[in-house]
Every structure is written in structure tokens, then in C-alpha cells.
PDB file of C-alpha atoms and ligand atoms in Angstrom:
ATOM      1  CA  UNK A   1       4.026 -13.799  -8.698  1.00 90.00           C
ATOM      2  CA  UNK A   2       3.724 -10.392  -9.453  1.00 92.00           C
ATOM      3  CA  UNK A   3       5.826  -8.454 -11.950  1.00 93.00           C
ATOM      4  CA  UNK A   4       7.988  -7.337  -9.166  1.00 94.00           C
ATOM      5  CA  UNK A   5       8.753 -10.820  -7.597  1.00 95.00           C
ATOM      6  CA  UNK A   6      10.588 -11.767 -11.091  1.00 93.00           C
ATOM      7  CA  UNK A   7      12.082  -8.253 -11.881  1.00 91.00           C
ATOM      8  CA  UNK A   8      13.151  -7.637  -8.126  1.00 93.00           C
ATOM      9  CA  UNK A   9      12.694 -10.507  -5.896  1.00 93.00           C
ATOM     10  CA  UNK A  10      14.117 -13.131  -8.295  1.00 90.00           C
ATOM     11  CA  UNK A  11      11.212 -15.363  -8.274  1.00 90.00           C
ATOM     12  CA  UNK A  12      10.301 -14.609  -4.609  1.00 94.00           C
ATOM     13  CA  UNK A  13       8.129 -12.204  -3.104  1.00 96.00           C
ATOM     14  CA  UNK A  14       9.867  -9.042  -3.505  1.00 96.00           C
ATOM     15  CA  UNK A  15       9.270  -6.851  -0.759  1.00 97.00           C
ATOM     16  CA  UNK A  16      10.342  -9.849   1.568  1.00 97.00           C
ATOM     17  CA  UNK A  17      14.271  -9.381   0.198  1.00 95.00           C
ATOM     18  CA  UNK A  18      15.935  -7.294   2.387  1.00 93.00           C
ATOM     19  CA  UNK A  19      18.254  -6.081  -0.462  1.00 93.00           C
ATOM     20  CA  UNK A  20      15.393  -3.907  -1.488  1.00 96.00           C
ATOM     21  CA  UNK A  21      15.295  -1.741   1.727  1.00 93.00           C
ATOM     22  CA  UNK A  22      18.915  -1.526   1.682  1.00 90.00           C
ATOM     23  CA  UNK A  23      20.746   1.611   2.677  1.00 84.00           C
ATOM     24  CA  UNK A  24      22.968   1.236  -0.572  1.00 86.00           C
ATOM     25  CA  UNK A  25      20.108   1.676  -2.449  1.00 91.00           C
ATOM     26  CA  UNK A  26      19.246   5.099  -0.397  1.00 86.00           C
ATOM     27  CA  UNK A  27      22.701   6.251  -1.123  1.00 83.00           C
ATOM     28  CA  UNK A  28      21.709   6.726  -4.802  1.00 88.00           C
ATOM     29  CA  UNK A  29      21.674  10.903  -5.136  1.00 90.00           C
ATOM     30  CA  UNK A  30      18.593  10.780  -7.887  1.00 92.00           C
ATOM     31  CA  UNK A  31      16.883   8.712  -5.408  1.00 92.00           C
ATOM     32  CA  UNK A  32      17.397  10.719  -2.516  1.00 87.00           C
ATOM     33  CA  UNK A  33      16.150  14.178  -4.503  1.00 88.00           C
ATOM     34  CA  UNK A  34      12.872  11.716  -5.802  1.00 89.00           C
ATOM     35  CA  UNK A  35      12.102  11.354  -1.805  1.00 87.00           C
ATOM     36  CA  UNK A  36      12.850  14.746  -1.000  1.00 83.00           C
ATOM     37  CA  UNK A  37      10.212  16.054  -3.651  1.00 82.00           C
ATOM     38  CA  UNK A  38       8.070  13.753  -2.639  1.00 82.00           C
ATOM     39  CA  UNK A  39       7.551  14.658   0.996  1.00 79.00           C
ATOM     40  CA  UNK A  40       7.914  18.282  -0.143  1.00 76.00           C
ATOM     41  CA  UNK A  41       4.960  18.922  -2.141  1.00 72.00           C
ATOM     42  CA  UNK A  42       0.960  17.130  -1.173  1.00 69.00           C
ATOM     43  CA  UNK A  43      -0.220  19.371  -3.861  1.00 72.00           C
ATOM     44  CA  UNK A  44       1.312  16.998  -6.590  1.00 73.00           C
ATOM     45  CA  UNK A  45      -0.649  14.300  -5.657  1.00 72.00           C
ATOM     46  CA  UNK A  46      -3.888  16.402  -5.672  1.00 72.00           C
ATOM     47  CA  UNK A  47      -2.678  17.473  -9.249  1.00 78.00           C
ATOM     48  CA  UNK A  48      -2.106  13.815 -10.209  1.00 75.00           C
ATOM     49  CA  UNK A  49      -5.699  13.028  -9.402  1.00 76.00           C
ATOM     50  CA  UNK A  50      -6.979  15.653 -11.267  1.00 80.00           C
ATOM     51  CA  UNK A  51      -5.034  14.492 -14.372  1.00 81.00           C
ATOM     52  CA  UNK A  52      -6.448  10.940 -13.869  1.00 80.00           C
ATOM     53  CA  UNK A  53     -10.403  12.477 -13.846  1.00 81.00           C
ATOM     54  CA  UNK A  54      -9.352  14.175 -17.138  1.00 83.00           C
ATOM     55  CA  UNK A  55      -7.822  10.997 -18.838  1.00 82.00           C
ATOM     56  CA  UNK A  56     -10.759   9.129 -17.866  1.00 80.00           C
ATOM     57  CA  UNK A  57     -13.098  11.400 -19.793  1.00 82.00           C
ATOM     58  CA  UNK A  58     -10.630  11.247 -22.859  1.00 83.00           C
ATOM     59  CA  UNK A  59     -11.499   9.063 -26.313  1.00 87.00           C
ATOM     60  CA  UNK A  60     -10.899   5.168 -25.592  1.00 86.00           C
ATOM     61  CA  UNK A  61      -7.911   5.602 -28.388  1.00 89.00           C
ATOM     62  CA  UNK A  62      -6.560   8.364 -26.052  1.00 84.00           C
ATOM     63  CA  UNK A  63      -6.426   6.343 -23.148  1.00 84.00           C
ATOM     64  CA  UNK A  64      -5.245   2.959 -24.782  1.00 86.00           C
ATOM     65  CA  UNK A  65      -1.814   4.722 -26.189  1.00 86.00           C
ATOM     66  CA  UNK A  66      -1.473   6.707 -23.027  1.00 87.00           C
ATOM     67  CA  UNK A  67      -2.269   4.705 -19.957  1.00 87.00           C
ATOM     68  CA  UNK A  68       0.209   1.661 -20.240  1.00 89.00           C
ATOM     69  CA  UNK A  69       2.925   4.501 -20.738  1.00 91.00           C
ATOM     70  CA  UNK A  70       1.664   6.066 -17.569  1.00 90.00           C
ATOM     71  CA  UNK A  71       1.480   3.149 -15.207  1.00 91.00           C
ATOM     72  CA  UNK A  72       5.400   1.664 -17.010  1.00 92.00           C
ATOM     73  CA  UNK A  73       6.738   5.222 -15.607  1.00 91.00           C
ATOM     74  CA  UNK A  74       4.725   4.795 -12.241  1.00 92.00           C
ATOM     75  CA  UNK A  75       6.287   1.197 -11.824  1.00 95.00           C
ATOM     76  CA  UNK A  76       9.796   2.881 -12.135  1.00 94.00           C
ATOM     77  CA  UNK A  77       9.374   5.651  -9.292  1.00 93.00           C
ATOM     78  CA  UNK A  78       6.712   5.271  -6.965  1.00 93.00           C
ATOM     79  CA  UNK A  79       4.945   1.795  -6.970  1.00 96.00           C
ATOM     80  CA  UNK A  80       2.988  -0.213  -4.329  1.00 96.00           C
ATOM     81  CA  UNK A  81       1.599  -3.458  -3.395  1.00 97.00           C
ATOM     82  CA  UNK A  82      -1.433  -4.857  -1.213  1.00 97.00           C
ATOM     83  CA  UNK A  83       0.088  -7.017   1.795  1.00 98.00           C
ATOM     84  CA  UNK A  84      -1.842  -8.902   4.806  1.00 98.00           C
ATOM     85  CA  UNK A  85      -0.852  -8.261   8.180  1.00 97.00           C
ATOM     86  CA  UNK A  86       1.503 -11.777   8.584  1.00 97.00           C
ATOM     87  CA  UNK A  87       3.666 -10.177   5.623  1.00 97.00           C
ATOM     88  CA  UNK A  88       3.933  -6.857   7.386  1.00 97.00           C
ATOM     89  CA  UNK A  89       4.980  -8.657  10.840  1.00 97.00           C
ATOM     90  CA  UNK A  90       7.703 -10.574   8.551  1.00 97.00           C
ATOM     91  CA  UNK A  91       8.855  -7.250   7.225  1.00 97.00           C
ATOM     92  CA  UNK A  92       8.721  -5.711  10.874  1.00 95.00           C
ATOM     93  CA  UNK A  93      11.005  -8.993  11.596  1.00 94.00           C
ATOM     94  CA  UNK A  94      14.169  -8.413   9.559  1.00 92.00           C
ATOM     95  CA  UNK A  95      13.942  -4.352   9.161  1.00 92.00           C
ATOM     96  CA  UNK A  96      15.937  -2.741  11.772  1.00 86.00           C
ATOM     97  CA  UNK A  97      14.195   0.722  12.424  1.00 86.00           C
ATOM     98  CA  UNK A  98      10.479   1.541  11.942  1.00 89.00           C
ATOM     99  CA  UNK A  99       9.178   5.257  12.246  1.00 86.00           C
ATOM    100  CA  UNK A 100       5.157   6.525  12.216  1.00 87.00           C
ATOM    101  CA  UNK A 101       5.228   9.174   9.563  1.00 82.00           C
ATOM    102  CA  UNK A 102       2.223  11.363   8.679  1.00 77.00           C
ATOM    103  CA  UNK A 103       0.567  10.138   5.115  1.00 80.00           C
ATOM    104  CA  UNK A 104       1.092  12.617   2.733  1.00 75.00           C
ATOM    105  CA  UNK A 105      -2.268  11.557   0.512  1.00 77.00           C
ATOM    106  CA  UNK A 106      -4.315  12.272   3.862  1.00 76.00           C
ATOM    107  CA  UNK A 107      -2.475  15.601   3.929  1.00 73.00           C
ATOM    108  CA  UNK A 108      -3.589  16.050   0.269  1.00 72.00           C
ATOM    109  CA  UNK A 109      -7.285  15.010   0.512  1.00 74.00           C
ATOM    110  CA  UNK A 110      -8.057  15.897   4.524  1.00 71.00           C
ATOM    111  CA  UNK A 111      -5.682  18.602   4.850  1.00 70.00           C
ATOM    112  CA  UNK A 112      -4.557  17.604   8.333  1.00 69.00           C
ATOM    113  CA  UNK A 113      -1.881  15.483   9.917  1.00 70.00           C
ATOM    114  CA  UNK A 114      -2.960  11.432  10.099  1.00 75.00           C
ATOM    115  CA  UNK A 115       0.122   9.131  11.026  1.00 78.00           C
ATOM    116  CA  UNK A 116      -0.825   5.804   9.158  1.00 84.00           C
ATOM    117  CA  UNK A 117       2.539   5.768   7.154  1.00 87.00           C
ATOM    118  CA  UNK A 118       5.214   3.791   8.624  1.00 90.00           C
ATOM    119  CA  UNK A 119       9.273   4.270   7.157  1.00 88.00           C
ATOM    120  CA  UNK A 120      11.183   1.166   7.672  1.00 89.00           C
ATOM    121  CA  UNK A 121      15.243   1.261   7.291  1.00 85.00           C
ATOM    122  CA  UNK A 122      17.820  -1.415   7.290  1.00 82.00           C
ATOM    123  CA  UNK A 123      20.099   0.562   9.745  1.00 72.00           C
ATOM    124  CA  UNK A 124      19.734   0.283  13.296  1.00 62.00           C
ATOM    125  CA  UNK A 125      18.197   3.327  14.665  1.00 59.00           C
ATOM    126  CA  UNK A 126      16.088   6.262  13.188  1.00 54.00           C
ATOM    127  CA  UNK A 127      19.433   8.338  12.278  1.00 59.00           C
ATOM    128  CA  UNK A 128      19.052   6.743   9.182  1.00 63.00           C
ATOM    129  CA  UNK A 129      19.568   9.176   5.783  1.00 66.00           C
ATOM    130  CA  UNK A 130      16.271   8.022   4.680  1.00 68.00           C
ATOM    131  CA  UNK A 131      14.967   9.537   8.170  1.00 67.00           C
ATOM    132  CA  UNK A 132      17.246  12.297   7.975  1.00 70.00           C
ATOM    133  CA  UNK A 133      15.816  13.336   4.573  1.00 69.00           C
ATOM    134  CA  UNK A 134      12.445  12.963   5.591  1.00 69.00           C
ATOM    135  CA  UNK A 135      12.750  15.020   8.979  1.00 65.00           C
ATOM    136  CA  UNK A 136      14.135  17.820   6.647  1.00 66.00           C
ATOM    137  CA  UNK A 137      10.904  18.155   5.114  1.00 62.00           C
ATOM    138  CA  UNK A 138       8.662  17.014   7.683  1.00 56.00           C
ATOM    139  CA  UNK A 139       7.689  20.804   9.029  1.00 48.00           C
ATOM    140  CA  UNK A 140       7.077  21.782   5.149  1.00 49.00           C
ATOM    141  CA  UNK A 141       4.137  19.547   4.695  1.00 48.00           C
ATOM    142  CA  UNK A 142       2.345  19.062   7.808  1.00 46.00           C
ATOM    143  CA  UNK A 143      -0.191  21.547   9.077  1.00 45.00           C
ATOM    144  CA  UNK A 144       0.086  20.689  12.822  1.00 43.00           C
ATOM    145  CA  UNK A 145       3.103  18.195  13.793  1.00 41.00           C
ATOM    146  CA  UNK A 146       2.350  16.023  17.077  1.00 45.00           C
ATOM    147  CA  UNK A 147       6.388  16.035  17.375  1.00 44.00           C
ATOM    148  CA  UNK A 148       9.146  17.784  16.377  1.00 47.00           C
ATOM    149  CA  UNK A 149      11.188  14.924  15.133  1.00 57.00           C
ATOM    150  CA  UNK A 150       9.728  11.314  13.526  1.00 68.00           C
ATOM    151  CA  UNK A 151       8.109   8.843  16.055  1.00 80.00           C
ATOM    152  CA  UNK A 152       9.719   5.459  16.488  1.00 84.00           C
ATOM    153  CA  UNK A 153       8.125   2.507  17.198  1.00 88.00           C
ATOM    154  CA  UNK A 154       9.366  -1.105  18.622  1.00 91.00           C
ATOM    155  CA  UNK A 155       8.660  -3.648  15.882  1.00 93.00           C
ATOM    156  CA  UNK A 156       5.589  -5.082  18.200  1.00 95.00           C
ATOM    157  CA  UNK A 157       3.975  -1.702  18.679  1.00 94.00           C
ATOM    158  CA  UNK A 158       4.117  -0.812  14.968  1.00 95.00           C
ATOM    159  CA  UNK A 159       2.052  -4.485  14.394  1.00 96.00           C
ATOM    160  CA  UNK A 160      -0.064  -3.931  17.225  1.00 97.00           C
ATOM    161  CA  UNK A 161      -0.989   0.083  15.387  1.00 96.00           C
ATOM    162  CA  UNK A 162      -1.146  -2.105  11.976  1.00 96.00           C
ATOM    163  CA  UNK A 163      -3.664  -4.808  13.563  1.00 96.00           C
ATOM    164  CA  UNK A 164      -5.960  -2.338  15.092  1.00 96.00           C
ATOM    165  CA  UNK A 165      -6.089  -0.615  11.786  1.00 94.00           C
ATOM    166  CA  UNK A 166      -7.503  -3.282   9.943  1.00 94.00           C
ATOM    167  CA  UNK A 167     -10.258  -3.915  12.483  1.00 94.00           C
ATOM    168  CA  UNK A 168     -11.086  -0.573  11.189  1.00 92.00           C
ATOM    169  CA  UNK A 169     -10.731  -1.354   7.586  1.00 93.00           C
ATOM    170  CA  UNK A 170      -7.231   0.149   6.595  1.00 94.00           C
ATOM    171  CA  UNK A 171      -5.475  -1.972   3.545  1.00 95.00           C
ATOM    172  CA  UNK A 172      -1.663  -2.618   4.346  1.00 97.00           C
ATOM    173  CA  UNK A 173       0.511  -1.754   1.407  1.00 97.00           C
ATOM    174  CA  UNK A 174       4.345  -1.478   0.931  1.00 97.00           C
ATOM    175  CA  UNK A 175       5.822   1.258  -1.608  1.00 95.00           C
ATOM    176  CA  UNK A 176       8.861   2.296  -3.533  1.00 96.00           C
ATOM    177  CA  UNK A 177      10.663   4.953  -3.658  1.00 94.00           C
ATOM    178  CA  UNK A 178      12.221   4.365  -7.245  1.00 95.00           C
ATOM    179  CA  UNK A 179      12.134   0.863  -7.937  1.00 94.00           C
ATOM    180  CA  UNK A 180      13.180  -1.711  -6.255  1.00 95.00           C
ATOM    181  CA  UNK A 181      14.160   0.581  -2.874  1.00 95.00           C
ATOM    182  CA  UNK A 182      11.271   0.028  -0.713  1.00 95.00           C
ATOM    183  CA  UNK A 183      11.107   3.031   2.043  1.00 91.00           C
ATOM    184  CA  UNK A 184       7.169   2.342   3.288  1.00 92.00           C
ATOM    185  CA  UNK A 185       4.782   0.418   4.777  1.00 96.00           C
ATOM    186  CA  UNK A 186       1.033   2.200   4.867  1.00 94.00           C
ATOM    187  CA  UNK A 187      -2.256   1.692   5.877  1.00 95.00           C
ATOM    188  CA  UNK A 188      -4.769   2.778   2.547  1.00 92.00           C
ATOM    189  CA  UNK A 189      -8.564   3.144   2.682  1.00 90.00           C
ATOM    190  CA  UNK A 190     -10.869   4.204  -0.704  1.00 87.00           C
ATOM    191  CA  UNK A 191     -11.880   7.666   0.546  1.00 83.00           C
ATOM    192  CA  UNK A 192      -8.578   9.155   1.296  1.00 83.00           C
ATOM    193  CA  UNK A 193      -5.940   7.164   0.233  1.00 85.00           C
ATOM    194  CA  UNK A 194      -5.102   8.893  -3.428  1.00 86.00           C
ATOM    195  CA  UNK A 195      -3.281   5.590  -4.077  1.00 88.00           C
ATOM    196  CA  UNK A 196      -6.554   3.306  -3.683  1.00 90.00           C
ATOM    197  CA  UNK A 197      -8.453   5.926  -5.504  1.00 88.00           C
ATOM    198  CA  UNK A 198      -6.146   5.975  -8.675  1.00 89.00           C
ATOM    199  CA  UNK A 199      -6.307   1.946  -8.611  1.00 92.00           C
ATOM    200  CA  UNK A 200      -9.782   1.280  -7.567  1.00 90.00           C
ATOM    201  CA  UNK A 201     -12.137   4.026  -8.640  1.00 87.00           C
ATOM    202  CA  UNK A 202     -10.051   5.087 -11.549  1.00 85.00           C
ATOM    203  CA  UNK A 203      -8.792   1.869 -12.995  1.00 87.00           C
ATOM    204  CA  UNK A 204      -5.059   3.283 -13.197  1.00 88.00           C
ATOM    205  CA  UNK A 205      -3.115   1.055 -11.464  1.00 92.00           C
ATOM    206  CA  UNK A 206      -0.308   2.282  -8.886  1.00 93.00           C
ATOM    207  CA  UNK A 207      -0.811  -0.591  -6.894  1.00 95.00           C
ATOM    208  CA  UNK A 208      -0.539  -4.445  -7.256  1.00 97.00           C
ATOM    209  CA  UNK A 209      -3.058  -6.883  -5.729  1.00 97.00           C
ATOM    210  CA  UNK A 210      -1.608  -8.629  -3.046  1.00 98.00           C
ATOM    211  CA  UNK A 211      -0.017 -12.485  -3.307  1.00 97.00           C
ATOM    212  CA  UNK A 212      -3.097 -14.052  -1.939  1.00 98.00           C
ATOM    213  CA  UNK A 213      -6.872 -14.195  -2.704  1.00 98.00           C
ATOM    214  CA  UNK A 214      -9.594 -14.381   0.293  1.00 98.00           C
ATOM    215  CA  UNK A 215     -12.036 -17.331   0.744  1.00 97.00           C
ATOM    216  CA  UNK A 216     -15.019 -18.128   3.164  1.00 98.00           C
ATOM    217  CA  UNK A 217     -15.582 -21.126   4.434  1.00 97.00           C
ATOM    218  CA  UNK A 218     -19.320 -21.704   4.685  1.00 96.00           C
ATOM    219  CA  UNK A 219     -19.853 -24.075   7.030  1.00 97.00           C
ATOM    220  CA  UNK A 220     -17.919 -21.691   9.592  1.00 98.00           C
ATOM    221  CA  UNK A 221     -19.749 -18.291   8.302  1.00 98.00           C
ATOM    222  CA  UNK A 222     -23.132 -17.376  10.065  1.00 97.00           C
ATOM    223  CA  UNK A 223     -23.966 -14.413   7.642  1.00 96.00           C
ATOM    224  CA  UNK A 224     -23.337 -11.778   9.596  1.00 97.00           C
ATOM    225  CA  UNK A 225     -22.011  -9.487   7.213  1.00 97.00           C
ATOM    226  CA  UNK A 226     -19.117  -7.429   9.311  1.00 96.00           C
ATOM    227  CA  UNK A 227     -16.606  -8.438   6.677  1.00 97.00           C
ATOM    228  CA  UNK A 228     -18.354  -7.099   3.462  1.00 96.00           C
ATOM    229  CA  UNK A 229     -18.715  -3.925   5.903  1.00 94.00           C
ATOM    230  CA  UNK A 230     -14.829  -3.885   5.866  1.00 94.00           C
ATOM    231  CA  UNK A 231     -13.972  -4.189   1.824  1.00 96.00           C
ATOM    232  CA  UNK A 232     -12.809  -1.850   0.130  1.00 93.00           C
ATOM    233  CA  UNK A 233     -12.882  -3.336  -3.135  1.00 94.00           C
ATOM    234  CA  UNK A 234     -16.564  -4.566  -3.536  1.00 94.00           C
ATOM    235  CA  UNK A 235     -15.339  -8.358  -3.361  1.00 97.00           C
ATOM    236  CA  UNK A 236     -17.850  -9.835  -1.609  1.00 97.00           C
ATOM    237  CA  UNK A 237     -21.164 -10.395  -2.035  1.00 96.00           C
ATOM    238  CA  UNK A 238     -24.593 -12.122   0.176  1.00 96.00           C
ATOM    239  CA  UNK A 239     -26.668 -14.984  -0.875  1.00 92.00           C
ATOM    240  CA  UNK A 240     -29.915 -14.558   1.677  1.00 91.00           C
ATOM    241  CA  UNK A 241     -31.175 -18.050   0.467  1.00 91.00           C
ATOM    242  CA  UNK A 242     -28.150 -19.551   2.214  1.00 93.00           C
ATOM    243  CA  UNK A 243     -27.359 -16.667   4.372  1.00 95.00           C
ATOM    244  CA  UNK A 244     -23.680 -16.535   3.739  1.00 96.00           C
ATOM    245  CA  UNK A 245     -21.347 -14.485   1.924  1.00 97.00           C
ATOM    246  CA  UNK A 246     -18.907 -15.242  -0.875  1.00 96.00           C
ATOM    247  CA  UNK A 247     -16.031 -13.569  -2.176  1.00 97.00           C
ATOM    248  CA  UNK A 248     -15.500 -13.329  -5.655  1.00 97.00           C
ATOM    249  CA  UNK A 249     -11.850 -14.046  -6.828  1.00 97.00           C
ATOM    250  CA  UNK A 250     -11.199 -11.841  -9.885  1.00 97.00           C
ATOM    251  CA  UNK A 251     -11.998  -8.593  -7.530  1.00 97.00           C
ATOM    252  CA  UNK A 252     -10.238  -9.585  -4.630  1.00 98.00           C
ATOM    253  CA  UNK A 253      -7.420  -7.773  -3.857  1.00 97.00           C
ATOM    254  CA  UNK A 254      -5.838 -10.607  -1.002  1.00 97.00           C
ATOM    255  CA  UNK A 255      -5.794  -7.654   1.975  1.00 97.00           C
ATOM    256  CA  UNK A 256      -7.253 -10.154   4.498  1.00 97.00           C
ATOM    257  CA  UNK A 257      -9.493  -7.639   5.874  1.00 97.00           C
ATOM    258  CA  UNK A 258     -12.107  -9.368   5.837  1.00 97.00           C
ATOM    259  CA  UNK A 259     -10.734 -11.647   7.707  1.00 98.00           C
ATOM    260  CA  UNK A 260      -9.748  -9.339  10.555  1.00 97.00           C
ATOM    261  CA  UNK A 261     -13.532  -8.622  10.866  1.00 97.00           C
ATOM    262  CA  UNK A 262     -14.584 -11.767  11.211  1.00 97.00           C
ATOM    263  CA  UNK A 263     -15.354 -13.022  14.875  1.00 97.00           C
ATOM    264  CA  UNK A 264     -16.441 -16.490  13.299  1.00 97.00           C
ATOM    265  CA  UNK A 265     -12.603 -17.053  11.670  1.00 97.00           C
ATOM    266  CA  UNK A 266     -14.435 -18.136   9.091  1.00 98.00           C
ATOM    267  CA  UNK A 267     -12.152 -16.517   6.222  1.00 98.00           C
ATOM    268  CA  UNK A 268      -8.592 -17.891   5.211  1.00 98.00           C
ATOM    269  CA  UNK A 269      -6.143 -16.113   2.343  1.00 98.00           C
ATOM    270  CA  UNK A 270      -4.754 -18.407  -0.401  1.00 97.00           C
ATOM    271  CA  UNK A 271      -1.541 -17.670  -2.734  1.00 97.00           C
ATOM    272  CA  UNK A 272      -3.184 -16.303  -5.602  1.00 97.00           C
ATOM    273  CA  UNK A 273      -1.132 -18.701  -7.874  1.00 95.00           C
ATOM    274  CA  UNK A 274      -3.208 -21.657  -6.586  1.00 96.00           C
ATOM    275  CA  UNK A 275      -6.823 -19.902  -7.486  1.00 96.00           C
ATOM    276  CA  UNK A 276      -6.921 -20.064 -10.977  1.00 95.00           C
ATOM    277  CA  UNK A 277      -9.623 -17.426 -11.214  1.00 95.00           C
ATOM    278  CA  UNK A 278      -7.488 -14.801  -9.863  1.00 96.00           C
ATOM    279  CA  UNK A 279      -3.825 -16.392 -10.509  1.00 95.00           C
ATOM    280  CA  UNK A 280      -2.849 -13.507 -13.741  1.00 91.00           C
ATOM    281  CA  UNK A 281      -4.889 -10.580 -12.254  1.00 95.00           C
ATOM    282  CA  UNK A 282      -2.827  -8.051 -10.508  1.00 93.00           C
TER     283      UNK A 282
HETATM  284  S1  SF4 B   1     -17.734 -11.674   9.208  1.00 58.84           S
HETATM  285 FE1  SF4 B   1     -17.592 -13.948   8.984  1.00 58.84          FE
HETATM  286  S2  SF4 B   1     -19.114 -14.948   9.742  1.00 58.84           S
HETATM  287 FE2  SF4 B   1     -19.707 -12.799   9.192  1.00 58.84          FE
HETATM  288  S3  SF4 B   1     -20.404 -12.666   6.865  1.00 58.84           S
HETATM  289 FE3  SF4 B   1     -18.292 -12.580   7.138  1.00 58.84          FE
HETATM  290  S4  SF4 B   1     -17.323 -14.378   6.810  1.00 58.84           S
HETATM  291 FE4  SF4 B   1     -19.624 -14.597   7.540  1.00 58.84          FE
HETATM  292  S1  SF4 B   2     -12.679  -9.865  -0.233  1.00 58.84           S
HETATM  293 FE1  SF4 B   2     -10.291  -9.503  -0.508  1.00 58.84          FE
HETATM  294  S2  SF4 B   2     -10.290  -7.321  -1.190  1.00 58.84           S
HETATM  295 FE2  SF4 B   2     -12.248  -7.695   0.123  1.00 58.84          FE
HETATM  296  S3  SF4 B   2     -11.442  -7.709   2.041  1.00 58.84           S
HETATM  297 FE3  SF4 B   2     -11.142  -9.451   2.116  1.00 58.84          FE
HETATM  298  S4  SF4 B   2      -9.173 -10.033   1.332  1.00 58.84           S
HETATM  299 FE4  SF4 B   2      -9.208  -7.946   0.680  1.00 58.84          FE
END
């Protein structure tokens, strides 16, 4: 269990606790202001990445002092966790409303509207305050919105989109807006998602690994390497002598994207806590 499971989930998976999506948390005016500011200024994210580049070049002692403080601050405001598709399905099973939103990371990195992010709410429809708030700033941060409002999806349609995206290598993540409130489930990749860049490229974690680790059944694996091409975390290796892939549990983020791209069903996820080499790695 990650730190948030203990702190915000009472020892269970924190992102499966409905109370962390509650309208009561969203009623907090400070949180509402944070969300409004977050969506209003995509350039702030780009500036954050530039700061990380500078931090990376700083002397080791400076990093040693600053990084833990910055990561701890991030955990309080906007932090994520990788979640495999079955956990996304559970989340969509209890939230009452799902809307597809333009991704603020892609707006900052690609400069155009890319609808990879999903806002979730416990209220019965997309007239919730969260979505009113986002709608109010929507037109300001988009270069060319497809619609004037927010795009509501059924649970089935949203899940089908997620399944399609993981075939294309997109890794699912849940996100807080002032912890423990969870307002979104996103689809990330290392090239365009600033959170993944920060975590994987700059070694500055802004999201936890999943509560799972992947493993390969060598009896089923035919060595095609389709899974390796999909893994964004460099966790897979290929052994030419046996013509099989292997997964390094110390590098695996447990996203399950390799599994979605294996035609032989040779990959399965195991609880991270049951894999000693990965149990303490987040
Ligand atoms: S996609 Fe499946 S069969 Fe192909 S190398 Fe990966 S685990 Fe083996
Ligand atoms: S090996 Fe691990 S990190 Fe790589 S795609 Fe599979 S589950 Fe994700």
C-alpha cells in the first residue's frame, strides 16, 4: 500500500474510497480556487518543467535539501497514481458523472486540444460545481474547443475509450486537487504528459506507481516484443537465447499497458505487496 492508502484510504486503496471524490471536499473554497487557477494557466506547467531541468543541474546537496520538500508539497496539492484498467472500471462503477476534458499537459506541450483527461464526480450529472468551475475556464485555456460545453460520457463509453487508449500505450492515472480530493482520471504518455516527464525523465515523483507489478508467463510468451514497444517505463527486457521477454519489478510501474498489448495473454498483474523486490518502491 502506498503512503496515500494509509493516509487517505484507511489502509485500503485510497482512490477506491468514494469519500475522496465527495462534493463535501469540493465545497472547500480554497480547493475551488486551486482548481480554477490550475485550469486557467497551462504555461505554469511548462514553467514547472523548466524549473525541474534547472534543479536537475544543481549540486547534489541542493537537490538533497530541496527535492523532498518540493515532493511533499506536491503531495498536498496535486499528486497522482498509476492505475490499471480494472481499477479505472471500479472508479467508473461508483462515480455518478464522467466528462471528457482537454488535457492541460498536452495543451502546454503540444499546443492543441487533446481530450485524454476525464473529470469524475459523485454528483448525478455534469452540472456539479466541479464541472461548472472547469467550464468557466474551458474556453480560456483551449486553442480550439470541439464543443462549447463539457462532453458527458456513459461509464461504458468512457471505459471503452480507456481500453482503446491503452492499446496505443496510454497509461491511466488518478489525480488529486488538494489531497485527498480526486477530480480526474487521465491517460498519460512520456512524451507529452508533464507528470510522467517529471516522474520518469527528471526523477522528480509527482505520482505513485500502481499498487501492482506485472509478470510474464514464459510458457505463453512467444517473444514477439509487442509489449516492450508499449512500456513507457523501460521495465522490460528481451532474452534472445530463450526468445522471451522479462520484466524488472524494480522498474515496473504496474500500469498494465504491456498486458493490453499482448495477444498471447502472457502478462498478469500481481499486488505490489506480494513482490518483495518491488513492495517498497513507489
Ligand atoms: S507481447 Fe506477449 S507474447 Fe509478445 S513478447 Fe510480450 S509477453 Fe511475450
Ligand atoms: S512492464 Fe510494468 S511499467 Fe511496463 S508496461 Fe508493463 S506494467 Fe507498465
